[in-house]
mmCIF file of C-alpha atoms in Angstrom:
data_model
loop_
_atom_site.group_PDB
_atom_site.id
_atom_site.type_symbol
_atom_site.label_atom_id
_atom_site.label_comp_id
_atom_site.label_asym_id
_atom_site.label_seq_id
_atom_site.Cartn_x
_atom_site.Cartn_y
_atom_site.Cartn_z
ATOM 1 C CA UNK A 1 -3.239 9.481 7.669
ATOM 2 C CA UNK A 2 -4.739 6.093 6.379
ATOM 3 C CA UNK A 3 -2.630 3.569 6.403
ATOM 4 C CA UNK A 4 -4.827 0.717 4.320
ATOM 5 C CA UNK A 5 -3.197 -1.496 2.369
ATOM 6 C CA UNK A 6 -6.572 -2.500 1.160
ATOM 7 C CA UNK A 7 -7.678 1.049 -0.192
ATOM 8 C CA UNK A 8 -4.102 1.641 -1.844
ATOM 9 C CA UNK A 9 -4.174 -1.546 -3.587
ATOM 10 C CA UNK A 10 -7.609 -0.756 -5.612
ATOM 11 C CA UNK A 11 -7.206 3.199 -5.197
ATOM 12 C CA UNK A 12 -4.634 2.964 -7.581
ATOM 13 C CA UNK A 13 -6.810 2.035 -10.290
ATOM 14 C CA UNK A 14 -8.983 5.383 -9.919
ATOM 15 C CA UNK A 15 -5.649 7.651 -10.028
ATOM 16 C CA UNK A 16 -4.108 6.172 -12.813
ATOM 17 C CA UNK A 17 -6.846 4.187 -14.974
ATOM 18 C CA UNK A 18 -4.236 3.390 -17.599
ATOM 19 C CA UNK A 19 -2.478 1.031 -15.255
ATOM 20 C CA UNK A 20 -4.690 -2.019 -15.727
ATOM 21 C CA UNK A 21 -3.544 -2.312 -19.366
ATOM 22 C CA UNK A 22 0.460 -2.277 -18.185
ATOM 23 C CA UNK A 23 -1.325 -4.786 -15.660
ATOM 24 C CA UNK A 24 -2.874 -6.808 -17.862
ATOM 25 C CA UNK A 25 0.195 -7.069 -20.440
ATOM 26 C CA UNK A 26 1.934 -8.293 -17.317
ATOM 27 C CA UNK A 27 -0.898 -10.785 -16.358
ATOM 28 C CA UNK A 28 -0.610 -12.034 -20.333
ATOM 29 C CA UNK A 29 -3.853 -10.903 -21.534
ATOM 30 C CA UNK A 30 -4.049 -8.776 -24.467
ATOM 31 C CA UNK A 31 -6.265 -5.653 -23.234
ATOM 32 C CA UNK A 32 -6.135 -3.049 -25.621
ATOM 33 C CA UNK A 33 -5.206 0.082 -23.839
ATOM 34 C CA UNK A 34 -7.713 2.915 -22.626
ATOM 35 C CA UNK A 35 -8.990 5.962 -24.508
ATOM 36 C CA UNK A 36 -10.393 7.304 -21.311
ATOM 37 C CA UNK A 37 -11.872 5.876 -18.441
ATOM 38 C CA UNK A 38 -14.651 6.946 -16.094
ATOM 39 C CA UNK A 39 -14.818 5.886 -12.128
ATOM 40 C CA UNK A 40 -18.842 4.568 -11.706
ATOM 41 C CA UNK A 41 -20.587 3.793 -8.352
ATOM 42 C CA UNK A 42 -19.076 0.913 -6.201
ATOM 43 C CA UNK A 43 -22.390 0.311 -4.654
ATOM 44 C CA UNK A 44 -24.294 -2.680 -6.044
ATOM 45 C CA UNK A 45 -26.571 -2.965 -3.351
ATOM 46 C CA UNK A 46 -30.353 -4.212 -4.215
ATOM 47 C CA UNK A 47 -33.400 -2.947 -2.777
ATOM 48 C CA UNK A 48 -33.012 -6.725 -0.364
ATOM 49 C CA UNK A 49 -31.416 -5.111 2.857
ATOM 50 C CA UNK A 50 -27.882 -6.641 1.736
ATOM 51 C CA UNK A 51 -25.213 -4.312 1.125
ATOM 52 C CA UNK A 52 -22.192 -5.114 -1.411
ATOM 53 C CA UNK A 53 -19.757 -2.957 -2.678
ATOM 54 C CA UNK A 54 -16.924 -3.489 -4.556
ATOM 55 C CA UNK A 55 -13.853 -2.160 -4.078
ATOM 56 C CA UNK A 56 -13.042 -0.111 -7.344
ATOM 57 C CA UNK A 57 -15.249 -0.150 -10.416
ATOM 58 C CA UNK A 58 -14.055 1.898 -13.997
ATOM 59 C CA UNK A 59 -15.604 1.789 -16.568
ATOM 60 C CA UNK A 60 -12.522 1.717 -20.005
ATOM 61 C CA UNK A 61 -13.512 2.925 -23.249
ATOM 62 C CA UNK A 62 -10.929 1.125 -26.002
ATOM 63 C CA UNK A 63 -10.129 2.796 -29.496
ATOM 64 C CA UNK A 64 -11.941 -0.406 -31.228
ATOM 65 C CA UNK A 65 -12.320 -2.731 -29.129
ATOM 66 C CA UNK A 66 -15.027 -1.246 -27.381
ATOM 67 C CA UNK A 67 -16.176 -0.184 -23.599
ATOM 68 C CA UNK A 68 -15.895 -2.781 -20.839
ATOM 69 C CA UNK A 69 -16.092 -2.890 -17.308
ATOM 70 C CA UNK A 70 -12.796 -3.344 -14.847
ATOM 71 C CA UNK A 71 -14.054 -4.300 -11.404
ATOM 72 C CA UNK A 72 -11.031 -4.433 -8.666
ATOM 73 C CA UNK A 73 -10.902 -5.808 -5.409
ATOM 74 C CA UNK A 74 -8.282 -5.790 -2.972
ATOM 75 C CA UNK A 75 -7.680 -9.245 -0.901
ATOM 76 C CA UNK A 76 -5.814 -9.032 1.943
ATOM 77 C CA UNK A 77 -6.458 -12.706 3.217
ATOM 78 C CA UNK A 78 -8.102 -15.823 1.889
ATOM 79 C CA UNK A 79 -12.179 -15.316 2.330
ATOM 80 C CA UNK A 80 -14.410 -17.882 1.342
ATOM 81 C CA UNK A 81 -17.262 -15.140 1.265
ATOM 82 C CA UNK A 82 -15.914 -13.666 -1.999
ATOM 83 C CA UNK A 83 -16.403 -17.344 -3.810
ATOM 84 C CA UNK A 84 -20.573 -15.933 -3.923
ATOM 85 C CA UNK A 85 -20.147 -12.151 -3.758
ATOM 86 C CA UNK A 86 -17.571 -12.132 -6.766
ATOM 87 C CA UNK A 87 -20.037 -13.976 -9.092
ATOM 88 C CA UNK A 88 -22.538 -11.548 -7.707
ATOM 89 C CA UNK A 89 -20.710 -8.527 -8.472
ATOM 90 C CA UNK A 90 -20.579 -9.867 -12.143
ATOM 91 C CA UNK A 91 -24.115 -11.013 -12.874
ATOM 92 C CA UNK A 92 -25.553 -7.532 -10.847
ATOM 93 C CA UNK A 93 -23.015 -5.250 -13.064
ATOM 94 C CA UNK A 94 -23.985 -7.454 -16.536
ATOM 95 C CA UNK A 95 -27.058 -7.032 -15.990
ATOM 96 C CA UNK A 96 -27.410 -3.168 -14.860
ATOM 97 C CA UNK A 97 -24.668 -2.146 -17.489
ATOM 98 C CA UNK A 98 -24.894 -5.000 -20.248
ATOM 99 C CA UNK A 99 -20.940 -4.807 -20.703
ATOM 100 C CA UNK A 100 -18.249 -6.953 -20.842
ATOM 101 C CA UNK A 101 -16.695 -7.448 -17.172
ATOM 102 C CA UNK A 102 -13.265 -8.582 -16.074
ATOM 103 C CA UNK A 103 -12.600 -9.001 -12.415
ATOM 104 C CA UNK A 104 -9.423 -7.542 -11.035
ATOM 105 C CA UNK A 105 -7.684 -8.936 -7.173
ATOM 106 C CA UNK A 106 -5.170 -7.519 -5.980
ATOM 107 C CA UNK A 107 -2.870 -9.842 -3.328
ATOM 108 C CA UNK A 108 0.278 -8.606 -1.116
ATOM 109 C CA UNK A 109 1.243 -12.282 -0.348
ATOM 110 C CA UNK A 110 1.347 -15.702 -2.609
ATOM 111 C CA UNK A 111 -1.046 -18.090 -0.291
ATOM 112 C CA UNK A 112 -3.564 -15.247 -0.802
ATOM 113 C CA UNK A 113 -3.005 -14.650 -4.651
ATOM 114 C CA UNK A 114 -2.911 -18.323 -5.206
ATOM 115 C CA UNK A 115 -6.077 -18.714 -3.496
ATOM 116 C CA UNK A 116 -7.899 -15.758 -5.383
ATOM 117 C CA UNK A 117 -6.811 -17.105 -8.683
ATOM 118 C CA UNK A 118 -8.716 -20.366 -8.297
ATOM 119 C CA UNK A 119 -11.723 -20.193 -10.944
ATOM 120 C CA UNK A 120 -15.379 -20.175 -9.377
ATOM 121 C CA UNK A 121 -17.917 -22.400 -10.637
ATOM 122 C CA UNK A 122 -21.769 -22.919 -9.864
ATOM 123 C CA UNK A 123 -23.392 -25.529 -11.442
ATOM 124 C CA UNK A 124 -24.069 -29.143 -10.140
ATOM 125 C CA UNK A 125 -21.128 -31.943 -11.076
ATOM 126 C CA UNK A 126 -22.668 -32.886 -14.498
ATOM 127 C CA UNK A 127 -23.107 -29.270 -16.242
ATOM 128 C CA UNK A 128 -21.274 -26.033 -14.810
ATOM 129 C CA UNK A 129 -23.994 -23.090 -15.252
ATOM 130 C CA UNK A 130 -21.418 -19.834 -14.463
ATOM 131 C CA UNK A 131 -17.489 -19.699 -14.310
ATOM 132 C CA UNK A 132 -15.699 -17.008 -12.943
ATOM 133 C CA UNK A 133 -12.008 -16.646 -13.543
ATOM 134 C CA UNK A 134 -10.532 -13.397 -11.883
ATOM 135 C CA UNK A 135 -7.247 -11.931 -12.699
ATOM 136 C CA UNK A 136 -5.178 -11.678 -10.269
ATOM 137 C CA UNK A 137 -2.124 -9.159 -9.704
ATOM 138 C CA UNK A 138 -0.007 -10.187 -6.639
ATOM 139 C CA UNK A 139 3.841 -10.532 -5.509
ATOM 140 C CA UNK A 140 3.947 -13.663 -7.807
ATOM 141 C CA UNK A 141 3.570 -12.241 -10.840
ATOM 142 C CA UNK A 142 4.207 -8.202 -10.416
ATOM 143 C CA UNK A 143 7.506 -6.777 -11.740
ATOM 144 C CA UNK A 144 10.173 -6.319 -9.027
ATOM 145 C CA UNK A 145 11.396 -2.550 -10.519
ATOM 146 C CA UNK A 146 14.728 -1.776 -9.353
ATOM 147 C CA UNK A 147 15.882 0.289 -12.734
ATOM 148 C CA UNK A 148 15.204 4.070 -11.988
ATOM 149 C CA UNK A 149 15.000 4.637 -15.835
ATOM 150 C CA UNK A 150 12.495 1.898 -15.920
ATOM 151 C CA UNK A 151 10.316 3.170 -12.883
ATOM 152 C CA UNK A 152 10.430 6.528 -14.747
ATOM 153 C CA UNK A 153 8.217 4.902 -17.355
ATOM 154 C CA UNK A 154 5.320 3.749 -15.631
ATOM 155 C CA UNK A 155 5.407 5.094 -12.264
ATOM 156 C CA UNK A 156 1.883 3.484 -11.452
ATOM 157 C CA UNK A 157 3.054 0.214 -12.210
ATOM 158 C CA UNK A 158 6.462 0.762 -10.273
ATOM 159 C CA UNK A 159 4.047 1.668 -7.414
ATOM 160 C CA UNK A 160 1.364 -1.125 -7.329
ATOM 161 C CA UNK A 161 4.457 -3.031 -7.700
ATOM 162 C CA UNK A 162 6.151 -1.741 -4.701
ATOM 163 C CA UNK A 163 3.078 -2.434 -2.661
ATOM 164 C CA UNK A 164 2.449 -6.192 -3.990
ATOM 165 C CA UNK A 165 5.605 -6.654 -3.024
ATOM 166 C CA UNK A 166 5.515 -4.946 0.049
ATOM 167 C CA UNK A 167 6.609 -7.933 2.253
ATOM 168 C CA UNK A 168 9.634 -8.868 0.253
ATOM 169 C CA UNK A 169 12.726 -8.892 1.331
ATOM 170 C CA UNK A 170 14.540 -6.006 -1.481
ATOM 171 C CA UNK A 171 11.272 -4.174 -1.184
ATOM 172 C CA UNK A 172 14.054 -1.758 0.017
ATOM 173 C CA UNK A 173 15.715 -1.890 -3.821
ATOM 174 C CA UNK A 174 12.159 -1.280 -4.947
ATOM 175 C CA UNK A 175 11.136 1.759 -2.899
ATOM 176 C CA UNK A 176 14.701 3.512 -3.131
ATOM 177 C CA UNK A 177 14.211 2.942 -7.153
ATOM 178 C CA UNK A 178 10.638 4.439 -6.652
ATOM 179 C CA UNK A 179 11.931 7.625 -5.138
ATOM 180 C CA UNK A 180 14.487 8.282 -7.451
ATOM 181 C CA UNK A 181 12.364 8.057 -10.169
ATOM 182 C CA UNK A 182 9.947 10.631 -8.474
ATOM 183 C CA UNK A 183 12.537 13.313 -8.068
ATOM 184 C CA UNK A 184 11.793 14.830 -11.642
ATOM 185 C CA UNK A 185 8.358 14.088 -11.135
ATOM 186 C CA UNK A 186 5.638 17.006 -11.160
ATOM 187 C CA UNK A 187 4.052 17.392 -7.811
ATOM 188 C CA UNK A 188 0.197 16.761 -9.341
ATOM 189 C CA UNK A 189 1.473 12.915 -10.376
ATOM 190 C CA UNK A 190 3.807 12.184 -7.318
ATOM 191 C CA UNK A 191 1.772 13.261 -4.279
ATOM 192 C CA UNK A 192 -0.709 10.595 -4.862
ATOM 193 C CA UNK A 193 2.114 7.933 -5.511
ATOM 194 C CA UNK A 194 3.739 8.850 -2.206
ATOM 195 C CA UNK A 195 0.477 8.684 -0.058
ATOM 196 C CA UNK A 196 -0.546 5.419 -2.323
ATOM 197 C CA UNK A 197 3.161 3.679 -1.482
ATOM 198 C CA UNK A 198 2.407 4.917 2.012
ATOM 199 C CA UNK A 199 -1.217 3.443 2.574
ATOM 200 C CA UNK A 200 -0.227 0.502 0.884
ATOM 201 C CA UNK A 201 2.876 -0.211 2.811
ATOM 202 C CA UNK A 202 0.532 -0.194 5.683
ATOM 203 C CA UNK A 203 2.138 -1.173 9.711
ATOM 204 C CA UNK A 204 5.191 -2.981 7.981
ATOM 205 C CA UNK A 205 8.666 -2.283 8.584
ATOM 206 C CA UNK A 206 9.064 -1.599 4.321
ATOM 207 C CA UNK A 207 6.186 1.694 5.700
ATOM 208 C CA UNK A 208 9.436 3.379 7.819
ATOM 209 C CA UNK A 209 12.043 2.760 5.200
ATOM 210 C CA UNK A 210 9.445 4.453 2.785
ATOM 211 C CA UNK A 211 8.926 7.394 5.122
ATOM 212 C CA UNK A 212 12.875 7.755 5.685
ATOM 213 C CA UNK A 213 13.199 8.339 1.684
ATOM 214 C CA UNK A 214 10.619 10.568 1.466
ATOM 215 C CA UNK A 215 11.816 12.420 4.543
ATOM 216 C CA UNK A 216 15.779 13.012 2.573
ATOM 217 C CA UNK A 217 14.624 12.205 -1.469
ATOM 218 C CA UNK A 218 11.886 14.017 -1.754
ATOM 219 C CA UNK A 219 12.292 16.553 0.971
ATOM 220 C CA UNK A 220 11.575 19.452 -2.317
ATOM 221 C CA UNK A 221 7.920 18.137 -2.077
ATOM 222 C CA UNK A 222 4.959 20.068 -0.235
ATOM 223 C CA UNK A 223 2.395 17.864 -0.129
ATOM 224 C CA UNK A 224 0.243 17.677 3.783
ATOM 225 C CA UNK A 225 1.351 13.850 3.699
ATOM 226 C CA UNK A 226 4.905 14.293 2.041
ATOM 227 C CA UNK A 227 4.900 16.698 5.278
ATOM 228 C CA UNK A 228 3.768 14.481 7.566
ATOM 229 C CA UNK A 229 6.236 11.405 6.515
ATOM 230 C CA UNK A 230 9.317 14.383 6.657
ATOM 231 C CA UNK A 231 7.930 15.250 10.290
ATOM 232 C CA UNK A 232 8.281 11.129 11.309
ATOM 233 C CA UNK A 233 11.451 10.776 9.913
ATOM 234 C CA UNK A 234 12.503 13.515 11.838
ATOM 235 C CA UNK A 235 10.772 13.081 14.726
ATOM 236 C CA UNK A 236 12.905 9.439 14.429
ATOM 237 C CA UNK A 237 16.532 10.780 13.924
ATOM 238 C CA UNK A 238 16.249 13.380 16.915
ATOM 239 C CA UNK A 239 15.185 10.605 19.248
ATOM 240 C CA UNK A 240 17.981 8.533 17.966
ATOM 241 C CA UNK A 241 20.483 11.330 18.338
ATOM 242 C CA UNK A 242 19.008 12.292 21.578
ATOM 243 C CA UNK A 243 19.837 8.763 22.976
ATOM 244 C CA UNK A 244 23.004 8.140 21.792
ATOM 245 C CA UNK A 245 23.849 11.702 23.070
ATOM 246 C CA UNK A 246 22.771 10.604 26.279
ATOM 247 C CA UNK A 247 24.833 7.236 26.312
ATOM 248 C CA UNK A 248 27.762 9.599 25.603
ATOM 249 C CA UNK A 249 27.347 11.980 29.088
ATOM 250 C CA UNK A 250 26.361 8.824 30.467
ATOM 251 C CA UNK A 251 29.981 7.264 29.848
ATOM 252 C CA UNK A 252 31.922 10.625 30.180
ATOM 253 C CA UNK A 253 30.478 11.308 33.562
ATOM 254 C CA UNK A 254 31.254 7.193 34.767
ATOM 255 C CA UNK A 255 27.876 6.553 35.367
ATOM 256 C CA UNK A 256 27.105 2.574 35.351
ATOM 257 C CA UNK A 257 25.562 1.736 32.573
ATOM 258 C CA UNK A 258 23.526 -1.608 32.519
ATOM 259 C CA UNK A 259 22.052 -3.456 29.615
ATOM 260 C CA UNK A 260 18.485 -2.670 31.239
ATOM 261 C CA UNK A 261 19.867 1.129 30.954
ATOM 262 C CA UNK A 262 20.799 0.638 27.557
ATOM 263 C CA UNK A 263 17.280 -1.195 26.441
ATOM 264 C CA UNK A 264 15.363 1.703 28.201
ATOM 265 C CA UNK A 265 17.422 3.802 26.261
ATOM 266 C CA UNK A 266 17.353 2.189 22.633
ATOM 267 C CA UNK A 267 13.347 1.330 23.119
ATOM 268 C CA UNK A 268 12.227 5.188 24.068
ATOM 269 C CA UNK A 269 11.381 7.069 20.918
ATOM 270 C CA UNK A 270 9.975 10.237 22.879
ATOM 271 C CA UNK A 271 12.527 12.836 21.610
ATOM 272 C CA UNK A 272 11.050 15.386 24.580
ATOM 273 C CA UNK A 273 11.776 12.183 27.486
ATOM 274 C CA UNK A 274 15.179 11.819 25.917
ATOM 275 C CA UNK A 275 15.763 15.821 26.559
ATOM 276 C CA UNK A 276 15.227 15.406 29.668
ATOM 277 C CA UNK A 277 17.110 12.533 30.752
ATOM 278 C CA UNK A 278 19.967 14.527 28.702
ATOM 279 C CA UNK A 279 19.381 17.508 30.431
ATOM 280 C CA UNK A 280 19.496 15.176 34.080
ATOM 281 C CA UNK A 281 22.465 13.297 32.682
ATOM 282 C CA UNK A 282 24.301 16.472 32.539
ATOM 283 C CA UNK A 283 24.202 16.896 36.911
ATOM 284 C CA UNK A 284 23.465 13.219 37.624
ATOM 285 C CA UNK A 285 25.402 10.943 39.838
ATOM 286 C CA UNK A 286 23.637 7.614 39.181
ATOM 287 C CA UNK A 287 21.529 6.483 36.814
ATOM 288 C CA UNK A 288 18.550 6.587 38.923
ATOM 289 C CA UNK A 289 18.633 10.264 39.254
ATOM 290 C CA UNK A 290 18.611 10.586 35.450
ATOM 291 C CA UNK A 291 15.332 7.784 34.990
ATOM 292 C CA UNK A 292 13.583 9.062 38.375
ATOM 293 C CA UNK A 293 9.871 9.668 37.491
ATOM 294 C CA UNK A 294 8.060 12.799 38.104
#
């Protein structure tokens, strides 16, 4: 499974296009929303042997307003690269597609965002030539969603706020809102948000708490990752029944326990080792009998 915050944070752009303009109304620009919107090559590599991609590139037709182009990228951490490749990205795909451009980031923490925000400008001190000014969508301005009626209503903004906000303390509220919104949810819309929450959670604790819910609140869906988070999250409540079944027979039979016992215990998550120190537990007479290796 891929576990990028990076790709979930742009990615979510290409399954749900019409997010930027709930995105944008949130940001305080007045986009006018999408009639359609078509996914275009990320490659904006030259013939020069430099390669540069961005991360997510649409291209949004508007009812009058017109088509423009909505190029996202997803910034994990500051990079002082981006102050010449994002200025790049916007000359190369002016020039090659002669449309308006805005410049989406997309930030999980608020030095990052902050950072991102900052306009861009090239030109000596007397005359500025070129200004960029991205937009940026991060954990200090995104939505924290924690009405199920309101997730219901824009579940691809519930879930790029979920992951913006994915080191927050009641990212908890969020993601237990999030999964009770998908329960009525057809399977074609919330597979995608469930591997999306999941990428974008990424190695942080908020990733288990998300793969608990979807392991008990959405145990109806099918999906291979859906599947894959269910097999975790019970992979996880064997081993923890497995050990405190085996601090039980432990007790019962008055076999010392020490706090090393205990830690060797509490930091195995093997559910197959914890059988079988069960299993030893069971005919034991010290606790070295039950931990002896192989």
């Amino acid at each position: 499974m891929v576990s990028s915050p990076h790709e979930a944070m742009h990615r979510i752009f290409q399954e749900f296009p019409g997010l930027f303009s709930r995105v944008s109304e949130v940001l305080g620009v007045d986009i006018p929303p999408p009639t359609s919107a078509t996914a275009l090559p990320t490659d904006l590599t030259e013939a020069r042997p430099v390669e540069r991609r961005v991360d997510t590139l649409l291209r949004i037709e508007t009812e009058h307003d017109g088509p423009f182009l909505l190029a996202i990228e997803a910034q994990g951490k500051k990079d002082p690269r981006k102050t010449v490749s994002w200025p790049y990205y916007v000359s190369y795909l002016h020039n090659r597609y002669g449309l308006p451009i805005l410049l989406l980031v997309v930030c999980q923490d608020h030095a990052t965002a902050e950072w991102a925000a900052r306009p861009i400008s090239i030109g000596v001190r007397q005359w500025q030539t070129l200004a960029l000014n991205p937009l940026v969508a991060g954990p200090h301005n995104m939505p924290v969603i924690t009405d199920v009626a309101e997730a219901r209503k824009d579940l691809a903004l519930t879930t790029l706020a979920a992951i913006t906000h994915a080191d927050n303390p009641d990212v908890g509220a969020i993601l237990k809102t999030l999964s009770a919104a998908l329960r009525d949810t057809p399977e074609a819309i919330a597979d995608p948000i469930i591997e999306l929450t999941a990428q974008g959670l990424g190695n942080r604790p908020a990733a288990q708490q998300w793969r608990n819910l979807v392991a008990v609140d959405l145990s109806f869906y099918k999906s291979p990752l859906s599947e894959e988070l269910r097999d975790e999250g019970r992979a996880e409540g064997r081993a923890e029944g497995r050990a405190e079944g085996l601090l039980l027979v432990l007790h019962a039979r008055g076999i010392a326990i020490t706090d090393e016992t205990r830690e060797k215990i509490a930091d195995c998550d093997d559910p197959q080792l914890l059988h079988q120190w069960l299993n030893r537990a069971a005919t034991a007479t010290s606790a070295e009998e039950v931990f002896a290796e192989e």
